[in-house]
Amino acid sequence: QYAPTGLYQPGTITSRTVLNVFGKLVGNRGRYILDNRKTGAVHQEFYRDSDLKIGAVINVWGRKIILCDCDEFTKEYYRTKYGIEDFTPVTYKAPPPQKPEKTFPPYTGFGSEEDSLCSCMGLLLKPPQKDFKKFMEKDRSGMESNILRFLAKLITDSPIDKDRKFIISYFLSDDTISVFEQVQQNTGILGGKFLERGRIKKPGQELFKSEPSEYFKAQDLFVGARVCFHGHNFLLVDADQYTFNYMEKHANEFSMADSGVILKKLKDIAEPHSREIRQVFVATDPEHTKVIEYEPFRNLIVSITDGAFSEHEIITLGRYYSAREEYEMDLHFLLAVAQEQLKKYSFENFEQLSAVLIYNDREKCGVLPHEMCRTICKSFKLPLADDDLQALLTMFEDDRKQVEYKKFVDGLNWRENQIPAFQTIKLP
């Protein structure tokens, strides 16, 4: 077996050996001749493949190196040529030491928690970074307000406070909440702003601690939820149409508005009560119209689930299976109703409305997108319900689903193009 001999002095390993015959004995001079017999030659030994294996120590220019592992090609080579099967790697270094967990001092109470935490990150103080991407995606855009509004009541035994009504608005752009109280006549309650817009911490958390506090999220608010805002307990009893539509559109974020999840949950609970459900349906619908009112439907779900379903989940089911009557609206009838509303509120800004629509028509083709017309009409505060406005705009759409805005404004102009009253009479 070949073994390394270590390091050699310069000139030791050479093909020609030089001998000093006299060694400075004669006249203090030396005489040199070539050693033909090569008696002082050094034969260098080299490593071969048979010397190498996992766990072996080799000398590489004076440094001891241990072989720890090899690749698949090398394993296959040694397995085929030498019959070696054990290729267990050698642990060549200790695992890295665990990094010490970074601890922060407790919150002092000055400023927001995020702002105080920034003073622990470095000597140069920087303001806390806000989620700019989320703000741009969830900011108000046209008719998309990205605000979830709920109607709420106080959970209290006080006869004065239990009838108070509040509007809770959740702003999706920055996760802030504001609360306004509705004005009620002859109650002594003035109404107005009840809680300034801002993020609200969930109750039951320690104030002065190192970890960031948990705040209310959009998923915590739904019809039937009980929330505590700074010591005031609210029960959410209703929501506006935009909130229901938004939550159902983003059902992957809001489980209370996911009809698929609710139906699966209901099926597991209601399967043993299938006979009872059919009896209730038959008793509620004696004329076999296959349609029942929402209240008996809601009461049936509550009795079957025994409180397992929130009010919002039952509303989602009712909206999912609601009977929508499809009928063709008459254009003259719609215009007559709209003109009656405009006349009632003395709306006469038809020239200004037309001018804004023409200004937005950059190509001067006489048509504009449906949503753009709707947004402009809303900016003029047309006293029309949103459904009526949508239906009217649809009536004036061309083949490319573009609204002919001039005909639309002329149809609304009750001063110049008033529709006779007899045209508004229609059979049901």
Short mmCIF file of C-alpha atoms in Angstrom, two decimals:
data_model
loop_
_atom_site.label_atom_id
_atom_site.label_comp_id
_atom_site.label_asym_id
_atom_site.label_seq_id
_atom_site.Cartn_x
_atom_site.Cartn_y
_atom_site.Cartn_z
CA GLN A 1 0.00 0.00 0.00
CA TYR A 2 1.33 3.38 -0.95
CA ALA A 3 1.63 5.99 1.78
CA PRO A 4 2.61 9.61 1.60
CA THR A 5 6.03 10.63 2.82
CA GLY A 6 5.15 14.20 3.60
CA LEU A 7 6.87 17.34 2.43
CA TYR A 8 10.36 17.43 0.93
CA GLN A 9 12.93 20.20 0.86
CA PRO A 10 13.40 22.07 -2.43
CA GLY A 11 15.75 20.17 -4.76
CA THR A 12 15.34 16.81 -2.98
CA ILE A 13 13.16 15.33 -5.69
CA THR A 14 15.18 15.50 -8.93
CA SER A 15 16.04 13.27 -11.85
CA ARG A 16 19.88 13.90 -11.49
CA THR A 17 21.68 13.56 -8.14
CA VAL A 18 24.83 15.68 -7.53
CA LEU A 19 27.55 14.34 -5.12
CA ASN A 20 30.25 16.41 -3.33
CA VAL A 21 33.27 14.08 -3.47
CA PHE A 22 35.76 15.92 -1.22
CA GLY A 23 33.40 17.81 0.97
CA LYS A 24 35.69 20.88 1.31
CA LEU A 25 38.60 18.75 2.64
CA VAL A 26 41.09 19.66 -0.10
CA GLY A 27 41.90 23.30 -0.28
CA ASN A 28 38.57 24.15 1.25
CA ARG A 29 37.02 23.45 -2.11
CA GLY A 30 34.48 20.91 -3.16
CA ARG A 31 34.33 18.67 -6.18
CA TYR A 32 30.99 17.68 -7.61
CA ILE A 33 30.16 14.74 -9.85
CA LEU A 34 26.90 13.19 -11.04
CA ASP A 35 25.70 10.10 -9.17
CA ASN A 36 25.13 7.57 -11.94
CA ARG A 37 23.95 4.95 -9.46
CA LYS A 38 21.33 7.36 -8.06
CA THR A 39 22.08 6.23 -4.51
CA GLY A 40 20.51 9.37 -2.99
CA ALA A 41 17.47 9.52 -5.24
CA VAL A 42 14.12 9.93 -3.52
CA HIS A 43 11.22 7.99 -5.02
CA GLN A 44 7.94 9.79 -4.51
CA GLU A 45 4.83 7.73 -3.82
CA PHE A 46 1.34 8.72 -5.00
CA TYR A 47 -2.15 7.82 -3.89
CA ARG A 48 -4.16 5.42 -6.06
CA ASP A 49 -7.90 4.78 -6.20
CA SER A 50 -7.51 1.75 -3.92
CA ASP A 51 -6.15 4.02 -1.17
CA LEU A 52 -9.22 6.23 -1.12
CA LYS A 53 -12.37 5.38 0.82
CA ILE A 54 -14.86 7.14 3.06
CA GLY A 55 -13.25 7.68 6.45
CA ALA A 56 -9.64 7.45 5.18
CA VAL A 57 -7.10 10.12 6.17
CA ILE A 58 -4.69 11.28 3.48
CA ASN A 59 -1.72 13.63 3.58
CA VAL A 60 -2.03 16.47 1.11
CA TRP A 61 1.15 18.55 1.13
CA GLY A 62 1.55 18.15 4.85
CA ARG A 63 -2.12 18.60 5.76
CA LYS A 64 -4.20 15.68 6.99
CA ILE A 65 -7.56 15.45 5.27
CA ILE A 66 -10.37 13.02 6.04
CA LEU A 67 -12.62 11.80 3.21
CA CYS A 68 -16.25 12.28 4.28
CA ASP A 69 -18.49 11.52 1.29
CA CYS A 70 -18.56 11.00 -2.47
CA ASP A 71 -20.94 11.42 -5.39
CA GLU A 72 -23.08 8.74 -7.07
CA PHE A 73 -20.62 8.12 -9.92
CA THR A 74 -17.79 7.42 -7.44
CA LYS A 75 -20.02 5.10 -5.38
CA GLU A 76 -20.93 3.10 -8.48
CA TYR A 77 -17.21 2.91 -9.48
CA TYR A 78 -16.09 1.49 -6.12
CA ARG A 79 -19.14 -0.77 -5.94
CA THR A 80 -18.31 -2.29 -9.33
CA LYS A 81 -14.49 -2.51 -9.09
CA TYR A 82 -13.90 -3.24 -5.39
CA GLY A 83 -17.30 -4.54 -4.22
CA ILE A 84 -17.65 -1.86 -1.56
CA GLU A 85 -21.23 -1.39 -0.37
CA ASP A 86 -20.82 0.76 2.74
CA PHE A 87 -20.86 4.43 1.78
CA THR A 88 -22.04 5.89 5.09
CA PRO A 89 -20.93 9.53 5.12
CA VAL A 90 -18.75 10.83 7.94
CA THR A 91 -20.05 13.78 9.92
CA TYR A 92 -17.38 16.33 9.23
CA LYS A 93 -18.67 19.33 11.16
CA ALA A 94 -20.87 19.95 14.12
CA PRO A 95 -24.40 21.31 13.49
CA PRO A 96 -24.55 25.11 13.53
CA PRO A 97 -25.32 26.55 16.95
CA GLN A 98 -28.88 27.70 17.42
CA LYS A 99 -29.23 31.44 17.04
CA PRO A 100 -30.30 33.12 20.23
CA GLU A 101 -33.87 34.36 20.03
CA LYS A 102 -34.08 38.12 19.68
CA THR A 103 -36.06 39.57 22.55
CA PHE A 104 -37.67 42.97 22.67
CA PRO A 105 -38.48 45.11 25.68
CA PRO A 106 -42.15 45.42 26.66
CA TYR A 107 -44.36 48.09 25.12
CA THR A 108 -44.04 51.40 26.96
CA GLY A 109 -47.48 52.78 26.10
CA PHE A 110 -46.15 55.74 24.09
CA GLY A 111 -47.32 55.81 20.47
CA SER A 112 -48.39 52.72 18.58
CA GLU A 113 -46.81 49.33 19.20
CA GLU A 114 -45.32 49.23 15.70
CA ASP A 115 -43.79 52.69 16.13
CA SER A 116 -42.24 51.79 19.49
CA LEU A 117 -40.88 48.52 18.05
CA CYS A 118 -39.00 50.43 15.32
CA SER A 119 -36.82 52.05 18.00
CA CYS A 120 -35.49 48.55 18.83
CA MET A 121 -34.46 47.75 15.25
CA GLY A 122 -31.60 50.22 14.87
CA LEU A 123 -30.06 53.49 15.94
CA LEU A 124 -31.58 55.40 13.01
CA LEU A 125 -35.29 55.59 13.73
CA LYS A 126 -37.62 54.86 10.84
CA PRO A 127 -41.42 55.04 10.77
CA PRO A 128 -43.25 51.68 10.55
CA GLN A 129 -43.86 50.52 7.00
CA LYS A 130 -47.50 50.27 5.90
CA ASP A 131 -48.84 47.68 3.48
CA PHE A 132 -48.86 49.91 0.39
CA LYS A 133 -49.82 47.07 -1.98
CA LYS A 134 -52.90 46.25 0.09
CA PHE A 135 -53.82 49.93 0.29
CA MET A 136 -53.70 50.30 -3.51
CA GLU A 137 -55.75 47.14 -4.09
CA LYS A 138 -58.42 47.85 -1.45
CA ASP A 139 -58.73 51.62 -1.76
CA ARG A 140 -61.94 53.16 -3.04
CA SER A 141 -62.19 52.86 -6.82
CA GLY A 142 -65.31 54.09 -8.60
CA MET A 143 -68.31 52.25 -7.16
CA GLU A 144 -66.06 49.82 -5.27
CA SER A 145 -65.81 51.32 -1.79
CA ASN A 146 -64.04 48.31 -0.17
CA ILE A 147 -65.84 49.18 3.08
CA LEU A 148 -67.87 46.57 4.95
CA ARG A 149 -70.79 48.13 6.83
CA PHE A 150 -72.78 46.41 9.57
CA LEU A 151 -75.77 47.43 11.68
CA ALA A 152 -75.14 46.78 15.37
CA LYS A 153 -76.82 47.06 18.76
CA LEU A 154 -75.39 47.29 22.25
CA ILE A 155 -75.52 44.13 24.37
CA THR A 156 -76.91 45.60 27.59
CA ASP A 157 -79.83 45.38 30.00
CA SER A 158 -80.28 49.14 30.09
CA PRO A 159 -83.70 50.02 28.58
CA ILE A 160 -82.21 53.24 27.15
CA ASP A 161 -79.11 51.73 25.54
CA LYS A 162 -80.59 48.50 24.16
CA ASP A 163 -82.54 50.38 21.46
CA ARG A 164 -79.54 52.38 20.21
CA LYS A 165 -78.38 51.51 16.69
CA PHE A 166 -74.85 51.80 15.35
CA ILE A 167 -73.18 51.60 11.94
CA ILE A 168 -69.84 49.76 12.11
CA SER A 169 -67.62 50.38 9.07
CA TYR A 170 -64.60 48.19 8.39
CA PHE A 171 -62.06 49.68 5.93
CA LEU A 172 -60.32 46.88 4.04
CA SER A 173 -57.49 49.15 2.84
CA ASP A 174 -55.87 49.49 6.28
CA ASP A 175 -57.95 47.25 8.64
CA THR A 176 -59.39 50.22 10.53
CA ILE A 177 -62.87 50.46 12.09
CA SER A 178 -65.17 53.41 12.73
CA VAL A 179 -68.50 53.43 14.58
CA PHE A 180 -71.32 55.92 14.02
CA GLU A 181 -74.56 56.06 15.95
CA GLN A 182 -77.84 56.54 14.12
CA VAL A 183 -79.93 59.56 15.04
CA GLN A 184 -83.22 58.61 16.72
CA GLN A 185 -85.95 61.17 17.21
CA ASN A 186 -87.43 61.87 20.66
CA THR A 187 -84.99 59.61 22.51
CA GLY A 188 -82.49 62.16 23.80
CA ILE A 189 -79.74 60.44 21.76
CA LEU A 190 -77.97 62.87 19.43
CA GLY A 191 -76.15 60.23 17.38
CA GLY A 192 -73.07 60.95 15.25
CA LYS A 193 -69.49 59.77 15.65
CA PHE A 194 -69.21 57.16 18.39
CA LEU A 195 -65.71 55.79 17.78
CA GLU A 196 -62.87 57.42 15.82
CA ARG A 197 -61.53 55.48 12.86
CA GLY A 198 -58.59 53.28 13.80
CA ARG A 199 -57.47 49.75 14.45
CA ILE A 200 -59.08 48.10 17.48
CA LYS A 201 -57.36 45.56 19.69
CA LYS A 202 -59.16 42.40 20.68
CA PRO A 203 -60.11 42.32 24.37
CA GLY A 204 -58.37 40.23 27.00
CA GLN A 205 -54.78 41.02 25.96
CA GLU A 206 -52.01 42.26 28.20
CA LEU A 207 -51.20 45.89 27.48
CA PHE A 208 -47.47 46.14 28.26
CA LYS A 209 -45.91 43.11 26.59
CA SER A 210 -43.17 42.42 24.05
CA GLU A 211 -45.32 40.60 21.47
CA PRO A 212 -47.52 42.67 19.09
CA SER A 213 -51.20 42.78 20.00
CA GLU A 214 -53.91 41.08 17.95
CA TYR A 215 -56.38 43.40 16.19
CA PHE A 216 -59.86 42.82 14.79
CA LYS A 217 -59.82 41.53 11.22
CA ALA A 218 -62.48 41.51 8.53
CA GLN A 219 -63.16 37.82 9.21
CA ASP A 220 -64.18 38.66 12.79
CA LEU A 221 -67.15 40.74 11.61
CA PHE A 222 -70.31 39.05 10.32
CA VAL A 223 -74.03 39.15 11.04
CA GLY A 224 -74.56 37.53 14.43
CA ALA A 225 -71.04 38.21 15.71
CA ARG A 226 -70.46 39.63 19.17
CA VAL A 227 -67.54 42.06 19.37
CA CYS A 228 -66.12 44.21 22.14
CA PHE A 229 -64.74 47.62 21.12
CA HIS A 230 -62.97 49.31 24.05
CA GLY A 231 -65.35 47.86 26.61
CA HIS A 232 -68.55 48.30 24.55
CA ASN A 233 -70.17 44.99 23.57
CA PHE A 234 -71.90 45.04 20.18
CA LEU A 235 -74.12 42.50 18.44
CA LEU A 236 -73.99 42.71 14.63
CA VAL A 237 -77.58 42.31 13.41
CA ASP A 238 -77.42 43.21 9.70
CA ALA A 239 -75.20 44.35 6.82
CA ASP A 240 -75.69 46.27 3.58
CA GLN A 241 -75.91 44.66 0.14
CA TYR A 242 -72.35 45.62 -0.80
CA THR A 243 -71.02 43.77 2.26
CA PHE A 244 -72.99 40.60 1.47
CA ASN A 245 -71.93 40.74 -2.18
CA TYR A 246 -68.27 41.39 -1.35
CA MET A 247 -68.05 38.56 1.20
CA GLU A 248 -69.75 36.11 -1.19
CA LYS A 249 -67.45 37.20 -4.02
CA HIS A 250 -64.41 36.55 -1.78
CA ALA A 251 -65.82 33.41 -0.16
CA ASN A 252 -62.32 31.91 0.13
CA GLU A 253 -61.55 34.61 2.73
CA PHE A 254 -64.93 34.62 4.49
CA SER A 255 -66.15 31.16 5.52
CA MET A 256 -69.46 32.65 6.73
CA ALA A 257 -70.28 33.58 3.11
CA ASP A 258 -69.05 30.37 1.44
CA SER A 259 -72.22 28.54 0.36
CA GLY A 260 -70.29 25.34 -0.43
CA VAL A 261 -68.81 25.06 3.07
CA ILE A 262 -72.16 25.97 4.68
CA LEU A 263 -74.06 23.36 2.64
CA LYS A 264 -71.57 20.62 3.56
CA LYS A 265 -71.83 21.59 7.21
CA LEU A 266 -75.64 21.68 7.01
CA LYS A 267 -75.81 18.29 5.27
CA ASP A 268 -73.92 16.60 8.11
CA ILE A 269 -76.26 18.11 10.70
CA ALA A 270 -79.61 17.96 8.88
CA GLU A 271 -79.42 14.47 7.35
CA PRO A 272 -81.22 12.77 10.28
CA HIS A 273 -83.99 15.45 10.12
CA SER A 274 -84.82 15.06 6.41
CA ARG A 275 -88.38 13.87 7.11
CA GLU A 276 -89.04 16.75 9.48
CA ILE A 277 -87.72 19.25 6.92
CA ARG A 278 -90.06 17.94 4.21
CA GLN A 279 -93.04 18.18 6.58
CA VAL A 280 -92.22 21.79 7.43
CA PHE A 281 -91.85 22.69 3.75
CA VAL A 282 -95.19 21.09 2.85
CA ALA A 283 -96.95 22.78 5.77
CA THR A 284 -95.47 26.18 4.92
CA ASP A 285 -96.31 25.86 1.21
CA PRO A 286 -99.90 24.54 1.03
CA GLU A 287 -100.35 25.75 -2.56
CA HIS A 288 -97.25 23.82 -3.76
CA THR A 289 -95.50 26.85 -5.23
CA LYS A 290 -92.12 25.33 -4.24
CA VAL A 291 -91.26 28.69 -2.65
CA ILE A 292 -91.47 29.70 1.04
CA GLU A 293 -90.83 32.96 2.88
CA TYR A 294 -87.43 33.63 4.42
CA GLU A 295 -88.61 33.73 8.06
CA PRO A 296 -89.99 30.14 8.23
CA PHE A 297 -86.87 28.98 6.34
CA ARG A 298 -84.65 30.73 8.89
CA ASN A 299 -86.60 29.35 11.86
CA LEU A 300 -86.32 25.84 10.42
CA ILE A 301 -82.52 26.11 10.06
CA VAL A 302 -82.20 27.48 13.61
CA SER A 303 -84.29 24.65 15.10
CA ILE A 304 -82.37 21.95 13.20
CA THR A 305 -78.85 23.26 13.81
CA ASP A 306 -79.52 24.21 17.46
CA GLY A 307 -77.35 27.33 17.34
CA ALA A 308 -74.51 25.78 15.34
CA PHE A 309 -75.10 28.25 12.48
CA SER A 310 -74.54 31.99 12.75
CA GLU A 311 -77.09 34.43 11.40
CA HIS A 312 -74.77 35.31 8.53
CA GLU A 313 -74.54 31.67 7.40
CA ILE A 314 -78.34 31.37 7.33
CA ILE A 315 -78.59 34.63 5.34
CA THR A 316 -76.01 33.28 2.88
CA LEU A 317 -78.14 30.16 2.37
CA GLY A 318 -81.26 32.29 1.90
CA ARG A 319 -79.53 34.49 -0.66
CA TYR A 320 -78.09 31.47 -2.48
CA TYR A 321 -81.52 29.81 -2.87
CA SER A 322 -83.59 32.99 -3.20
CA ALA A 323 -86.28 32.96 -5.90
CA ARG A 324 -85.44 35.63 -8.46
CA GLU A 325 -88.31 36.65 -10.69
CA GLU A 326 -87.19 37.21 -14.26
CA TYR A 327 -89.35 39.58 -16.25
CA GLU A 328 -88.80 42.03 -19.05
CA MET A 329 -89.05 45.65 -17.98
CA ASP A 330 -90.71 48.21 -20.21
CA LEU A 331 -88.44 51.13 -21.10
CA HIS A 332 -91.23 53.72 -20.97
CA PHE A 333 -92.33 52.43 -17.60
CA LEU A 334 -88.77 52.68 -16.22
CA LEU A 335 -88.31 56.18 -17.61
CA ALA A 336 -91.67 57.30 -16.19
CA VAL A 337 -90.71 56.06 -12.72
CA ALA A 338 -87.28 57.70 -13.00
CA GLN A 339 -88.75 61.02 -14.19
CA GLU A 340 -91.20 60.96 -11.28
CA GLN A 341 -88.29 60.57 -8.84
CA LEU A 342 -86.24 63.31 -10.51
CA LYS A 343 -89.22 65.64 -10.53
CA LYS A 344 -89.91 64.91 -6.86
CA TYR A 345 -86.37 65.93 -5.88
CA SER A 346 -86.25 68.87 -8.38
CA PHE A 347 -83.25 67.49 -10.27
CA GLU A 348 -82.63 69.57 -13.43
CA ASN A 349 -78.85 69.33 -14.01
CA PHE A 350 -79.28 67.52 -17.32
CA GLU A 351 -77.04 69.90 -19.30
CA GLN A 352 -74.17 69.51 -16.82
CA LEU A 353 -74.63 65.72 -16.76
CA SER A 354 -74.57 65.58 -20.55
CA ALA A 355 -71.47 67.82 -20.67
CA VAL A 356 -69.53 65.53 -18.31
CA LEU A 357 -70.51 62.46 -20.32
CA ILE A 358 -69.41 64.13 -23.58
CA TYR A 359 -66.11 65.17 -21.95
CA ASN A 360 -65.38 61.55 -20.94
CA ASP A 361 -66.16 60.37 -24.48
CA ARG A 362 -62.63 60.96 -25.79
CA GLU A 363 -63.26 59.29 -29.14
CA LYS A 364 -66.56 61.16 -29.64
CA CYS A 365 -68.36 57.99 -30.68
CA GLY A 366 -71.52 58.67 -28.67
CA VAL A 367 -71.16 55.68 -26.30
CA LEU A 368 -69.47 55.04 -22.95
CA PRO A 369 -68.92 51.93 -20.80
CA HIS A 370 -71.73 50.98 -18.43
CA GLU A 371 -69.68 51.40 -15.24
CA MET A 372 -68.34 54.80 -16.28
CA CYS A 373 -71.87 56.11 -16.88
CA ARG A 374 -72.98 54.69 -13.56
CA THR A 375 -70.08 56.35 -11.71
CA ILE A 376 -70.76 59.74 -13.33
CA CYS A 377 -74.48 59.53 -12.50
CA LYS A 378 -73.62 58.71 -8.89
CA SER A 379 -71.29 61.72 -8.74
CA PHE A 380 -74.27 63.93 -9.71
CA LYS A 381 -76.27 62.30 -6.89
CA LEU A 382 -79.14 61.21 -9.09
CA PRO A 383 -82.07 60.43 -6.75
CA LEU A 384 -82.50 56.93 -8.22
CA ALA A 385 -82.12 53.55 -6.61
CA ASP A 386 -79.04 51.69 -7.80
CA ASP A 387 -81.10 48.84 -9.27
CA ASP A 388 -83.27 51.27 -11.27
CA LEU A 389 -80.18 53.10 -12.55
CA GLN A 390 -78.55 49.83 -13.57
CA ALA A 391 -81.71 48.71 -15.40
CA LEU A 392 -82.03 52.02 -17.23
CA LEU A 393 -78.39 51.98 -18.37
CA THR A 394 -78.85 48.41 -19.60
CA MET A 395 -81.89 49.52 -21.64
CA PHE A 396 -79.77 52.08 -23.52
CA GLU A 397 -76.89 49.70 -24.32
CA ASP A 398 -75.99 48.95 -27.93
CA ASP A 399 -74.83 45.67 -29.46
CA ARG A 400 -71.35 46.09 -27.92
CA LYS A 401 -72.74 46.67 -24.40
CA GLN A 402 -71.87 50.38 -24.59
CA VAL A 403 -74.38 52.94 -23.25
CA GLU A 404 -75.74 55.57 -25.68
CA TYR A 405 -75.52 58.35 -23.14
CA LYS A 406 -77.29 61.08 -25.19
CA LYS A 407 -80.47 58.99 -25.48
CA PHE A 408 -80.15 58.11 -21.79
CA VAL A 409 -80.02 61.76 -20.66
CA ASP A 410 -82.82 62.75 -23.05
CA GLY A 411 -84.97 59.97 -21.61
CA LEU A 412 -84.42 61.27 -18.07
CA ASN A 413 -85.10 64.90 -18.97
CA TRP A 414 -88.60 65.35 -17.57
CA ARG A 415 -88.65 69.04 -18.57
CA GLU A 416 -88.34 68.49 -22.31
CA ASN A 417 -89.37 64.84 -22.85
CA GLN A 418 -92.03 64.17 -20.25
CA ILE A 419 -93.70 60.77 -20.56
CA PRO A 420 -97.54 60.86 -20.32
CA ALA A 421 -98.97 59.36 -17.16
CA PHE A 422 -101.12 56.76 -18.97
CA GLN A 423 -97.98 54.96 -20.22
CA THR A 424 -96.98 54.11 -16.66
CA ILE A 425 -100.05 51.89 -16.14
CA LYS A 426 -99.05 48.25 -16.53
CA LEU A 427 -100.77 45.02 -15.70
CA PRO A 428 -98.96 42.90 -13.07
#
